[in-house]
């Protein structure tokens, strides 16, 4: 049956489309603006003439960026950090969420552990005790100091627990009748059915770990071991007079500025998240549980 649209309905739909278009543009504008600055001449970028299109198009900022070996070293450390953290955290979150989603009859201490998790999410021991623990464990200037503190995200665990509880109990009961144990049910039933929430929490974790810079700022003292966001937080373009040895060096240094080079680095640091998101987005809208239970 085709429903005829009144004038009020058409106006409401047009207004909704306009609002969504404005929201989309406001979300994309900072990225487009930053990209335009990275391809603009330093003078026009510093003067504030750049909006969404480059002014005085040039790729000198990216040429200078490709010459920065520390940037790519930090970039690789961040990529490795995200990969290791997400891989380990995925299984830790799954193994924590499954028993916490069981009934109190199956897991008598469920409420105790849940309250401990919630308490740890709301309160922490402070920066100084945290620093002392890291130092006593011998993790200073270690790659693992960037990984271990990020492994357990209580908020993500609670999301997975709630999703597990929404799975029909008939699936669990039928698996138990067929002789399935907890390990089989966790990895062969609950994990495949929970891919939407697992993909969502993984994306949250990727963004959190990729953007985190405080751990590298506090616990890493070597420039070649810091993650990308720590490097970008510290970076300031300085012209060292001892590096100027020819007229070509003067021209090269004059062709970039703090603003254009910083914009190029910011855009390069955003690319991994922009590339990962489309692959995980399909899990958000998939009706993976549709028709899983027949009554």
mmCIF file with all atom_site columns, N, CA and C in Angstrom, residues 149-219:
data_model
loop_
_atom_site.group_PDB
_atom_site.id
_atom_site.type_symbol
_atom_site.label_atom_id
_atom_site.label_alt_id
_atom_site.label_comp_id
_atom_site.label_asym_id
_atom_site.label_entity_id
_atom_site.label_seq_id
_atom_site.pdbx_PDB_ins_code
_atom_site.Cartn_x
_atom_site.Cartn_y
_atom_site.Cartn_z
_atom_site.occupancy
_atom_site.B_iso_or_equiv
_atom_site.pdbx_formal_charge
_atom_site.auth_seq_id
_atom_site.auth_comp_id
_atom_site.auth_asym_id
_atom_site.auth_atom_id
_atom_site.pdbx_PDB_model_num
ATOM 1   N N  . UNK A 1 149 ? 48.405 -1.208  30.371 1.00 0.00 ? 149 UNK A N  1
ATOM 2   C CA . UNK A 1 149 ? 47.364 -0.402  31.038 1.00 0.00 ? 149 UNK A CA 1
ATOM 3   C C  . UNK A 1 149 ? 46.093 -0.226  30.221 1.00 0.00 ? 149 UNK A C  1
ATOM 4   N N  . UNK A 1 150 ? 46.126 -0.574  28.925 1.00 0.00 ? 150 UNK A N  1
ATOM 5   C CA . UNK A 1 150 ? 44.973 -0.356  28.052 1.00 0.00 ? 150 UNK A CA 1
ATOM 6   C C  . UNK A 1 150 ? 44.192 -1.636  27.770 1.00 0.00 ? 150 UNK A C  1
ATOM 7   N N  . UNK A 1 151 ? 44.605 -2.756  28.360 1.00 0.00 ? 151 UNK A N  1
ATOM 8   C CA . UNK A 1 151 ? 44.022 -4.035  27.970 1.00 0.00 ? 151 UNK A CA 1
ATOM 9   C C  . UNK A 1 151 ? 42.576 -4.206  28.429 1.00 0.00 ? 151 UNK A C  1
ATOM 10  N N  . UNK A 1 152 ? 42.251 -3.751  29.631 1.00 0.00 ? 152 UNK A N  1
ATOM 11  C CA . UNK A 1 152 ? 40.912 -3.965  30.180 1.00 0.00 ? 152 UNK A CA 1
ATOM 12  C C  . UNK A 1 152 ? 40.164 -2.640  30.177 1.00 0.00 ? 152 UNK A C  1
ATOM 13  N N  . UNK A 1 153 ? 39.118 -2.574  29.364 1.00 0.00 ? 153 UNK A N  1
ATOM 14  C CA . UNK A 1 153 ? 38.232 -1.412  29.333 1.00 0.00 ? 153 UNK A CA 1
ATOM 15  C C  . UNK A 1 153 ? 36.903 -1.847  29.942 1.00 0.00 ? 153 UNK A C  1
ATOM 16  N N  . UNK A 1 154 ? 36.638 -1.387  31.151 1.00 0.00 ? 154 UNK A N  1
ATOM 17  C CA . UNK A 1 154 ? 35.466 -1.845  31.890 1.00 0.00 ? 154 UNK A CA 1
ATOM 18  C C  . UNK A 1 154 ? 34.177 -1.480  31.165 1.00 0.00 ? 154 UNK A C  1
ATOM 19  N N  . UNK A 1 155 ? 34.146 -0.308  30.560 1.00 0.00 ? 155 UNK A N  1
ATOM 20  C CA . UNK A 1 155 ? 32.943 0.110   29.835 1.00 0.00 ? 155 UNK A CA 1
ATOM 21  C C  . UNK A 1 155 ? 32.631 -0.863  28.702 1.00 0.00 ? 155 UNK A C  1
ATOM 22  N N  . UNK A 1 156 ? 33.651 -1.272  27.954 1.00 0.00 ? 156 UNK A N  1
ATOM 23  C CA . UNK A 1 156 ? 33.439 -2.226  26.870 1.00 0.00 ? 156 UNK A CA 1
ATOM 24  C C  . UNK A 1 156 ? 32.984 -3.585  27.405 1.00 0.00 ? 156 UNK A C  1
ATOM 25  N N  . UNK A 1 157 ? 33.557 -3.997  28.531 1.00 0.00 ? 157 UNK A N  1
ATOM 26  C CA . UNK A 1 157 ? 33.155 -5.277  29.127 1.00 0.00 ? 157 UNK A CA 1
ATOM 27  C C  . UNK A 1 157 ? 31.686 -5.244  29.514 1.00 0.00 ? 157 UNK A C  1
ATOM 28  N N  . UNK A 1 158 ? 31.223 -4.142  30.091 1.00 0.00 ? 158 UNK A N  1
ATOM 29  C CA . UNK A 1 158 ? 29.815 -4.031  30.491 1.00 0.00 ? 158 UNK A CA 1
ATOM 30  C C  . UNK A 1 158 ? 28.908 -4.067  29.260 1.00 0.00 ? 158 UNK A C  1
ATOM 31  N N  . UNK A 1 159 ? 29.329 -3.427  28.176 1.00 0.00 ? 159 UNK A N  1
ATOM 32  C CA . UNK A 1 159 ? 28.545 -3.486  26.940 1.00 0.00 ? 159 UNK A CA 1
ATOM 33  C C  . UNK A 1 159 ? 28.409 -4.925  26.445 1.00 0.00 ? 159 UNK A C  1
ATOM 34  N N  . UNK A 1 160 ? 29.509 -5.663  26.479 1.00 0.00 ? 160 UNK A N  1
ATOM 35  C CA . UNK A 1 160 ? 29.475 -7.054  26.007 1.00 0.00 ? 160 UNK A CA 1
ATOM 36  C C  . UNK A 1 160 ? 28.627 -7.908  26.944 1.00 0.00 ? 160 UNK A C  1
ATOM 37  N N  . UNK A 1 161 ? 28.721 -7.671  28.253 1.00 0.00 ? 161 UNK A N  1
ATOM 38  C CA . UNK A 1 161 ? 27.908 -8.420  29.224 1.00 0.00 ? 161 UNK A CA 1
ATOM 39  C C  . UNK A 1 161 ? 26.428 -8.212  28.937 1.00 0.00 ? 161 UNK A C  1
ATOM 40  N N  . UNK A 1 162 ? 26.016 -6.983  28.742 1.00 0.00 ? 162 UNK A N  1
ATOM 41  C CA . UNK A 1 162 ? 24.605 -6.695  28.467 1.00 0.00 ? 162 UNK A CA 1
ATOM 42  C C  . UNK A 1 162 ? 24.153 -7.324  27.161 1.00 0.00 ? 162 UNK A C  1
ATOM 43  N N  . UNK A 1 163 ? 25.035 -7.362  26.176 1.00 0.00 ? 163 UNK A N  1
ATOM 44  C CA . UNK A 1 163 ? 24.665 -8.002  24.903 1.00 0.00 ? 163 UNK A CA 1
ATOM 45  C C  . UNK A 1 163 ? 24.531 -9.502  25.079 1.00 0.00 ? 163 UNK A C  1
ATOM 46  N N  . UNK A 1 164 ? 25.424 -10.113 25.841 1.00 0.00 ? 164 UNK A N  1
ATOM 47  C CA . UNK A 1 164 ? 25.324 -11.546 26.109 1.00 0.00 ? 164 UNK A CA 1
ATOM 48  C C  . UNK A 1 164 ? 24.007 -11.878 26.805 1.00 0.00 ? 164 UNK A C  1
ATOM 49  N N  . UNK A 1 165 ? 23.593 -11.015 27.722 1.00 0.00 ? 165 UNK A N  1
ATOM 50  C CA . UNK A 1 165 ? 22.348 -11.266 28.445 1.00 0.00 ? 165 UNK A CA 1
ATOM 51  C C  . UNK A 1 165 ? 21.123 -11.133 27.541 1.00 0.00 ? 165 UNK A C  1
ATOM 52  N N  . UNK A 1 166 ? 21.258 -10.423 26.430 1.00 0.00 ? 166 UNK A N  1
ATOM 53  C CA . UNK A 1 166 ? 20.124 -10.271 25.514 1.00 0.00 ? 166 UNK A CA 1
ATOM 54  C C  . UNK A 1 166 ? 19.963 -11.457 24.571 1.00 0.00 ? 166 UNK A C  1
ATOM 55  N N  . UNK A 1 167 ? 20.968 -12.324 24.523 1.00 0.00 ? 167 UNK A N  1
ATOM 56  C CA . UNK A 1 167 ? 20.868 -13.513 23.670 1.00 0.00 ? 167 UNK A CA 1
ATOM 57  C C  . UNK A 1 167 ? 19.868 -14.483 24.289 1.00 0.00 ? 167 UNK A C  1
ATOM 58  N N  . UNK A 1 168 ? 18.935 -15.010 23.505 1.00 0.00 ? 168 UNK A N  1
ATOM 59  C CA . UNK A 1 168 ? 17.898 -15.907 24.056 1.00 0.00 ? 168 UNK A CA 1
ATOM 60  C C  . UNK A 1 168 ? 18.492 -17.075 24.832 1.00 0.00 ? 168 UNK A C  1
ATOM 61  N N  . UNK A 1 169 ? 17.896 -17.352 25.980 1.00 0.00 ? 169 UNK A N  1
ATOM 62  C CA . UNK A 1 169 ? 18.386 -18.442 26.816 1.00 0.00 ? 169 UNK A CA 1
ATOM 63  C C  . UNK A 1 169 ? 18.172 -19.803 26.177 1.00 0.00 ? 169 UNK A C  1
ATOM 64  N N  . UNK A 1 170 ? 17.228 -19.848 25.221 1.00 0.00 ? 170 UNK A N  1
ATOM 65  C CA . UNK A 1 170 ? 16.969 -21.132 24.558 1.00 0.00 ? 170 UNK A CA 1
ATOM 66  C C  . UNK A 1 170 ? 18.207 -21.651 23.833 1.00 0.00 ? 170 UNK A C  1
ATOM 67  N N  . UNK A 1 171 ? 19.024 -20.732 23.297 1.00 0.00 ? 171 UNK A N  1
ATOM 68  C CA . UNK A 1 171 ? 20.248 -21.163 22.627 1.00 0.00 ? 171 UNK A CA 1
ATOM 69  C C  . UNK A 1 171 ? 21.215 -21.798 23.619 1.00 0.00 ? 171 UNK A C  1
ATOM 70  N N  . UNK A 1 172 ? 21.348 -21.178 24.768 1.00 0.00 ? 172 UNK A N  1
ATOM 71  C CA . UNK A 1 172 ? 22.239 -21.709 25.795 1.00 0.00 ? 172 UNK A CA 1
ATOM 72  C C  . UNK A 1 172 ? 21.729 -23.053 26.312 1.00 0.00 ? 172 UNK A C  1
ATOM 73  N N  . UNK A 1 173 ? 20.425 -23.144 26.543 1.00 0.00 ? 173 UNK A N  1
ATOM 74  C CA . UNK A 1 173 ? 19.860 -24.383 27.071 1.00 0.00 ? 173 UNK A CA 1
ATOM 75  C C  . UNK A 1 173 ? 19.970 -25.526 26.064 1.00 0.00 ? 173 UNK A C  1
ATOM 76  N N  . UNK A 1 174 ? 19.721 -25.218 24.787 1.00 0.00 ? 174 UNK A N  1
ATOM 77  C CA . UNK A 1 174 ? 19.819 -26.276 23.773 1.00 0.00 ? 174 UNK A CA 1
ATOM 78  C C  . UNK A 1 174 ? 21.263 -26.745 23.616 1.00 0.00 ? 174 UNK A C  1
ATOM 79  N N  . UNK A 1 175 ? 22.233 -25.804 23.729 1.00 0.00 ? 175 UNK A N  1
ATOM 80  C CA . UNK A 1 175 ? 23.637 -26.198 23.647 1.00 0.00 ? 175 UNK A CA 1
ATOM 81  C C  . UNK A 1 175 ? 24.023 -27.063 24.830 1.00 0.00 ? 175 UNK A C  1
ATOM 82  N N  . UNK A 1 176 ? 23.503 -26.748 26.024 1.00 0.00 ? 176 UNK A N  1
ATOM 83  C CA . UNK A 1 176 ? 23.803 -27.565 27.210 1.00 0.00 ? 176 UNK A CA 1
ATOM 84  C C  . UNK A 1 176 ? 23.216 -28.959 27.074 1.00 0.00 ? 176 UNK A C  1
ATOM 85  N N  . UNK A 1 177 ? 22.030 -29.052 26.476 1.00 0.00 ? 177 UNK A N  1
ATOM 86  C CA . UNK A 1 177 ? 21.417 -30.358 26.277 1.00 0.00 ? 177 UNK A CA 1
ATOM 87  C C  . UNK A 1 177 ? 22.219 -31.207 25.304 1.00 0.00 ? 177 UNK A C  1
ATOM 88  N N  . UNK A 1 178 ? 22.926 -30.558 24.377 1.00 0.00 ? 178 UNK A N  1
ATOM 89  C CA . UNK A 1 178 ? 23.765 -31.283 23.420 1.00 0.00 ? 178 UNK A CA 1
ATOM 90  C C  . UNK A 1 178 ? 25.152 -31.577 23.962 1.00 0.00 ? 178 UNK A C  1
ATOM 91  N N  . UNK A 1 179 ? 25.404 -31.196 25.212 1.00 0.00 ? 179 UNK A N  1
ATOM 92  C CA . UNK A 1 179 ? 26.683 -31.512 25.844 1.00 0.00 ? 179 UNK A CA 1
ATOM 93  C C  . UNK A 1 179 ? 27.743 -30.445 25.720 1.00 0.00 ? 179 UNK A C  1
ATOM 94  N N  . UNK A 1 180 ? 27.374 -29.229 25.307 1.00 0.00 ? 180 UNK A N  1
ATOM 95  C CA . UNK A 1 180 ? 28.358 -28.159 25.157 1.00 0.00 ? 180 UNK A CA 1
ATOM 96  C C  . UNK A 1 180 ? 28.753 -27.615 26.523 1.00 0.00 ? 180 UNK A C  1
ATOM 97  N N  . UNK A 1 181 ? 30.037 -27.391 26.709 1.00 0.00 ? 181 UNK A N  1
ATOM 98  C CA . UNK A 1 181 ? 30.543 -26.815 27.948 1.00 0.00 ? 181 UNK A CA 1
ATOM 99  C C  . UNK A 1 181 ? 30.686 -25.304 27.836 1.00 0.00 ? 181 UNK A C  1
ATOM 100 N N  . UNK A 1 182 ? 31.143 -24.651 28.905 1.00 0.00 ? 182 UNK A N  1
ATOM 101 C CA . UNK A 1 182 ? 31.283 -23.190 28.892 1.00 0.00 ? 182 UNK A CA 1
ATOM 102 C C  . UNK A 1 182 ? 32.219 -22.681 27.808 1.00 0.00 ? 182 UNK A C  1
ATOM 103 N N  . UNK A 1 183 ? 33.357 -23.353 27.584 1.00 0.00 ? 183 UNK A N  1
ATOM 104 C CA . UNK A 1 183 ? 34.293 -22.887 26.568 1.00 0.00 ? 183 UNK A CA 1
ATOM 105 C C  . UNK A 1 183 ? 33.683 -22.981 25.176 1.00 0.00 ? 183 UNK A C  1
ATOM 106 N N  . UNK A 1 184 ? 32.996 -24.085 24.922 1.00 0.00 ? 184 UNK A N  1
ATOM 107 C CA . UNK A 1 184 ? 32.367 -24.260 23.607 1.00 0.00 ? 184 UNK A CA 1
ATOM 108 C C  . UNK A 1 184 ? 31.296 -23.190 23.390 1.00 0.00 ? 184 UNK A C  1
ATOM 109 N N  . UNK A 1 185 ? 30.474 -22.958 24.397 1.00 0.00 ? 185 UNK A N  1
ATOM 110 C CA . UNK A 1 185 ? 29.401 -21.972 24.255 1.00 0.00 ? 185 UNK A CA 1
ATOM 111 C C  . UNK A 1 185 ? 29.952 -20.557 24.101 1.00 0.00 ? 185 UNK A C  1
ATOM 112 N N  . UNK A 1 186 ? 31.028 -20.258 24.815 1.00 0.00 ? 186 UNK A N  1
ATOM 113 C CA . UNK A 1 186 ? 31.581 -18.903 24.756 1.00 0.00 ? 186 UNK A CA 1
ATOM 114 C C  . UNK A 1 186 ? 32.156 -18.592 23.381 1.00 0.00 ? 186 UNK A C  1
ATOM 115 N N  . UNK A 1 187 ? 32.904 -19.562 22.791 1.00 0.00 ? 187 UNK A N  1
ATOM 116 C CA . UNK A 1 187 ? 33.617 -19.285 21.544 1.00 0.00 ? 187 UNK A CA 1
ATOM 117 C C  . UNK A 1 187 ? 32.869 -19.747 20.302 1.00 0.00 ? 187 UNK A C  1
ATOM 118 N N  . UNK A 1 188 ? 31.930 -20.668 20.444 1.00 0.00 ? 188 UNK A N  1
ATOM 119 C CA . UNK A 1 188 ? 31.235 -21.175 19.266 1.00 0.00 ? 188 UNK A CA 1
ATOM 120 C C  . UNK A 1 188 ? 29.803 -20.672 19.151 1.00 0.00 ? 188 UNK A C  1
ATOM 121 N N  . UNK A 1 189 ? 29.251 -20.122 20.225 1.00 0.00 ? 189 UNK A N  1
ATOM 122 C CA . UNK A 1 189 ? 27.871 -19.619 20.189 1.00 0.00 ? 189 UNK A CA 1
ATOM 123 C C  . UNK A 1 189 ? 27.825 -18.124 20.474 1.00 0.00 ? 189 UNK A C  1
ATOM 124 N N  . UNK A 1 190 ? 28.328 -17.739 21.646 1.00 0.00 ? 190 UNK A N  1
ATOM 125 C CA . UNK A 1 190 ? 28.198 -16.339 22.061 1.00 0.00 ? 190 UNK A CA 1
ATOM 126 C C  . UNK A 1 190 ? 29.086 -15.410 21.233 1.00 0.00 ? 190 UNK A C  1
ATOM 127 N N  . UNK A 1 191 ? 30.314 -15.813 20.959 1.00 0.00 ? 191 UNK A N  1
ATOM 128 C CA . UNK A 1 191 ? 31.200 -14.935 20.202 1.00 0.00 ? 191 UNK A CA 1
ATOM 129 C C  . UNK A 1 191 ? 30.700 -14.692 18.782 1.00 0.00 ? 191 UNK A C  1
ATOM 130 N N  . UNK A 1 192 ? 30.305 -15.720 18.002 1.00 0.00 ? 192 UNK A N  1
ATOM 131 C CA . UNK A 1 192 ? 29.787 -15.437 16.655 1.00 0.00 ? 192 UNK A CA 1
ATOM 132 C C  . UNK A 1 192 ? 28.517 -14.591 16.658 1.00 0.00 ? 192 UNK A C  1
ATOM 133 N N  . UNK A 1 193 ? 27.627 -14.820 17.631 1.00 0.00 ? 193 UNK A N  1
ATOM 134 C CA . UNK A 1 193 ? 26.392 -14.053 17.689 1.00 0.00 ? 193 UNK A CA 1
ATOM 135 C C  . UNK A 1 193 ? 26.603 -12.619 18.155 1.00 0.00 ? 193 UNK A C  1
ATOM 136 N N  . UNK A 1 194 ? 27.758 -12.356 18.761 1.00 0.00 ? 194 UNK A N  1
ATOM 137 C CA . UNK A 1 194 ? 28.004 -11.039 19.347 1.00 0.00 ? 194 UNK A CA 1
ATOM 138 C C  . UNK A 1 194 ? 28.967 -10.204 18.523 1.00 0.00 ? 194 UNK A C  1
ATOM 139 N N  . UNK A 1 195 ? 29.158 -10.543 17.254 1.00 0.00 ? 195 UNK A N  1
ATOM 140 C CA . UNK A 1 195 ? 30.074 -9.781  16.423 1.00 0.00 ? 195 UNK A CA 1
ATOM 141 C C  . UNK A 1 195 ? 29.732 -8.298  16.325 1.00 0.00 ? 195 UNK A C  1
ATOM 142 N N  . UNK A 1 196 ? 28.445 -7.905  16.277 1.00 0.00 ? 196 UNK A N  1
ATOM 143 C CA . UNK A 1 196 ? 28.167 -6.453  16.235 1.00 0.00 ? 196 UNK A CA 1
ATOM 144 C C  . UNK A 1 196 ? 28.725 -5.701  17.436 1.00 0.00 ? 196 UNK A C  1
ATOM 145 N N  . UNK A 1 197 ? 28.487 -6.211  18.665 1.00 0.00 ? 197 UNK A N  1
ATOM 146 C CA . UNK A 1 197 ? 28.986 -5.495  19.840 1.00 0.00 ? 197 UNK A CA 1
ATOM 147 C C  . UNK A 1 197 ? 30.495 -5.651  19.972 1.00 0.00 ? 197 UNK A C  1
ATOM 148 N N  . UNK A 1 198 ? 31.039 -6.792  19.570 1.00 0.00 ? 198 UNK A N  1
ATOM 149 C CA . UNK A 1 198 ? 32.489 -6.967  19.617 1.00 0.00 ? 198 UNK A CA 1
ATOM 150 C C  . UNK A 1 198 ? 33.179 -6.044  18.623 1.00 0.00 ? 198 UNK A C  1
ATOM 151 N N  . UNK A 1 199 ? 32.589 -5.868  17.440 1.00 0.00 ? 199 UNK A N  1
ATOM 152 C CA . UNK A 1 199 ? 33.155 -4.931  16.461 1.00 0.00 ? 199 UNK A CA 1
ATOM 153 C C  . UNK A 1 199 ? 33.058 -3.498  16.965 1.00 0.00 ? 199 UNK A C  1
ATOM 154 N N  . UNK A 1 200 ? 31.939 -3.172  17.598 1.00 0.00 ? 200 UNK A N  1
ATOM 155 C CA . UNK A 1 200 ? 31.756 -1.815  18.126 1.00 0.00 ? 200 UNK A CA 1
ATOM 156 C C  . UNK A 1 200 ? 32.766 -1.510  19.226 1.00 0.00 ? 200 UNK A C  1
ATOM 157 N N  . UNK A 1 201 ? 32.907 -2.423  20.178 1.00 0.00 ? 201 UNK A N  1
ATOM 158 C CA . UNK A 1 201 ? 33.859 -2.197  21.267 1.00 0.00 ? 201 UNK A CA 1
ATOM 159 C C  . UNK A 1 201 ? 35.299 -2.204  20.756 1.00 0.00 ? 201 UNK A C  1
ATOM 160 N N  . UNK A 1 202 ? 35.576 -3.014  19.732 1.00 0.00 ? 202 UNK A N  1
ATOM 161 C CA . UNK A 1 202 ? 36.916 -3.002  19.144 1.00 0.00 ? 202 UNK A CA 1
ATOM 162 C C  . UNK A 1 202 ? 37.214 -1.662  18.497 1.00 0.00 ? 202 UNK A C  1
ATOM 163 N N  . UNK A 1 203 ? 36.215 -1.097  17.816 1.00 0.00 ? 203 UNK A N  1
ATOM 164 C CA . UNK A 1 203 ? 36.408 0.230   17.225 1.00 0.00 ? 203 UNK A CA 1
ATOM 165 C C  . UNK A 1 203 ? 36.627 1.281   18.301 1.00 0.00 ? 203 UNK A C  1
ATOM 166 N N  . UNK A 1 204 ? 35.852 1.212   19.387 1.00 0.00 ? 204 UNK A N  1
ATOM 167 C CA . UNK A 1 204 ? 36.066 2.136   20.506 1.00 0.00 ? 204 UNK A CA 1
ATOM 168 C C  . UNK A 1 204 ? 37.495 2.026   21.029 1.00 0.00 ? 204 UNK A C  1
ATOM 169 N N  . UNK A 1 205 ? 37.962 0.781   21.164 1.00 0.00 ? 205 UNK A N  1
ATOM 170 C CA . UNK A 1 205 ? 39.305 0.558   21.704 1.00 0.00 ? 205 UNK A CA 1
ATOM 171 C C  . UNK A 1 205 ? 40.374 1.055   20.736 1.00 0.00 ? 205 UNK A C  1
ATOM 172 N N  . UNK A 1 206 ? 40.177 0.833   19.445 1.00 0.00 ? 206 UNK A N  1
ATOM 173 C CA . UNK A 1 206 ? 41.146 1.298   18.449 1.00 0.00 ? 206 UNK A CA 1
ATOM 174 C C  . UNK A 1 206 ? 41.299 2.810   18.522 1.00 0.00 ? 206 UNK A C  1
ATOM 175 N N  . UNK A 1 207 ? 40.170 3.508   18.568 1.00 0.00 ? 207 UNK A N  1
ATOM 176 C CA . UNK A 1 207 ? 40.211 4.970   18.631 1.00 0.00 ? 207 UNK A CA 1
ATOM 177 C C  . UNK A 1 207 ? 40.869 5.431   19.928 1.00 0.00 ? 207 UNK A C  1
ATOM 178 N N  . UNK A 1 208 ? 40.520 4.779   21.045 1.00 0.00 ? 208 UNK A N  1
ATOM 179 C CA . UNK A 1 208 ? 41.090 5.173   22.338 1.00 0.00 ? 208 UNK A CA 1
ATOM 180 C C  . UNK A 1 208 ? 42.599 4.963   22.372 1.00 0.00 ? 208 UNK A C  1
ATOM 181 N N  . UNK A 1 209 ? 43.053 3.797   21.941 1.00 0.00 ? 209 UNK A N  1
ATOM 182 C CA . UNK A 1 209 ? 44.483 3.490   21.981 1.00 0.00 ? 209 UNK A CA 1
ATOM 183 C C  . UNK A 1 209 ? 45.247 4.363   20.989 1.00 0.00 ? 209 UNK A C  1
ATOM 184 N N  . UNK A 1 210 ? 44.681 4.580   19.812 1.00 0.00 ? 210 UNK A N  1
ATOM 185 C CA . UNK A 1 210 ? 45.371 5.375   18.795 1.00 0.00 ? 210 UNK A CA 1
ATOM 186 C C  . UNK A 1 210 ? 45.553 6.824   19.258 1.00 0.00 ? 210 UNK A C  1
ATOM 187 N N  . UNK A 1 211 ? 44.570 7.369   19.963 1.00 0.00 ? 211 UNK A N  1
ATOM 188 C CA . UNK A 1 211 ? 44.627 8.771   20.367 1.00 0.00 ? 211 UNK A CA 1
ATOM 189 C C  . UNK A 1 211 ? 45.306 8.987   21.722 1.00 0.00 ? 211 UNK A C  1
ATOM 190 N N  . UNK A 1 212 ? 45.622 7.921   22.447 1.00 0.00 ? 212 UNK A N  1
ATOM 191 C CA . UNK A 1 212 ? 46.207 8.055   23.778 1.00 0.00 ? 212 UNK A CA 1
ATOM 192 C C  . UNK A 1 212 ? 47.674 8.491   23.667 1.00 0.00 ? 212 UNK A C  1
ATOM 193 N N  . UNK A 1 213 ? 48.059 9.494   24.447 1.00 0.00 ? 213 UNK A N  1
ATOM 194 C CA . UNK A 1 213 ? 49.429 9.996   24.390 1.00 0.00 ? 213 UNK A CA 1
ATOM 195 C C  . UNK A 1 213 ? 50.085 10.140  25.766 1.00 0.00 ? 213 UNK A C  1
ATOM 196 N N  . UNK A 1 214 ? 49.305 10.074  26.853 1.00 0.00 ? 214 UNK A N  1
ATOM 197 C CA . UNK A 1 214 ? 49.858 10.337  28.177 1.00 0.00 ? 214 UNK A CA 1
ATOM 198 C C  . UNK A 1 214 ? 50.858 9.266   28.613 1.00 0.00 ? 214 UNK A C  1
ATOM 199 N N  . UNK A 1 215 ? 50.596 7.998   28.300 1.00 0.00 ? 215 UNK A N  1
ATOM 200 C CA . UNK A 1 215 ? 51.504 6.933   28.728 1.00 0.00 ? 215 UNK A CA 1
ATOM 201 C C  . UNK A 1 215 ? 52.889 7.125   28.119 1.00 0.00 ? 215 UNK A C  1
ATOM 202 N N  . UNK A 1 216 ? 52.927 7.451   26.834 1.00 0.00 ? 216 UNK A N  1
ATOM 203 C CA . UNK A 1 216 ? 54.220 7.703   26.202 1.00 0.00 ? 216 UNK A CA 1
ATOM 204 C C  . UNK A 1 216 ? 54.887 8.947   26.737 1.00 0.00 ? 216 UNK A C  1
ATOM 205 N N  . UNK A 1 217 ? 54.091 9.935   27.097 1.00 0.00 ? 217 UNK A N  1
ATOM 206 C CA . UNK A 1 217 ? 54.634 11.190  27.625 1.00 0.00 ? 217 UNK A CA 1
ATOM 207 C C  . UNK A 1 217 ? 55.248 10.996  29.005 1.00 0.00 ? 217 UNK A C  1
ATOM 208 N N  . UNK A 1 218 ? 54.677 10.108  29.817 1.00 0.00 ? 218 UNK A N  1
ATOM 209 C CA . UNK A 1 218 ? 55.128 9.924   31.204 1.00 0.00 ? 218 UNK A CA 1
ATOM 210 C C  . UNK A 1 218 ? 56.208 8.854   31.318 1.00 0.00 ? 218 UNK A C  1
ATOM 211 N N  . UNK A 1 219 ? 56.033 7.727   30.608 1.00 0.00 ? 219 UNK A N  1
ATOM 212 C CA . UNK A 1 219 ? 56.867 6.555   30.855 1.00 0.00 ? 219 UNK A CA 1
ATOM 213 C C  . UNK A 1 219 ? 57.929 6.299   29.785 1.00 0.00 ? 219 UNK A C  1
#
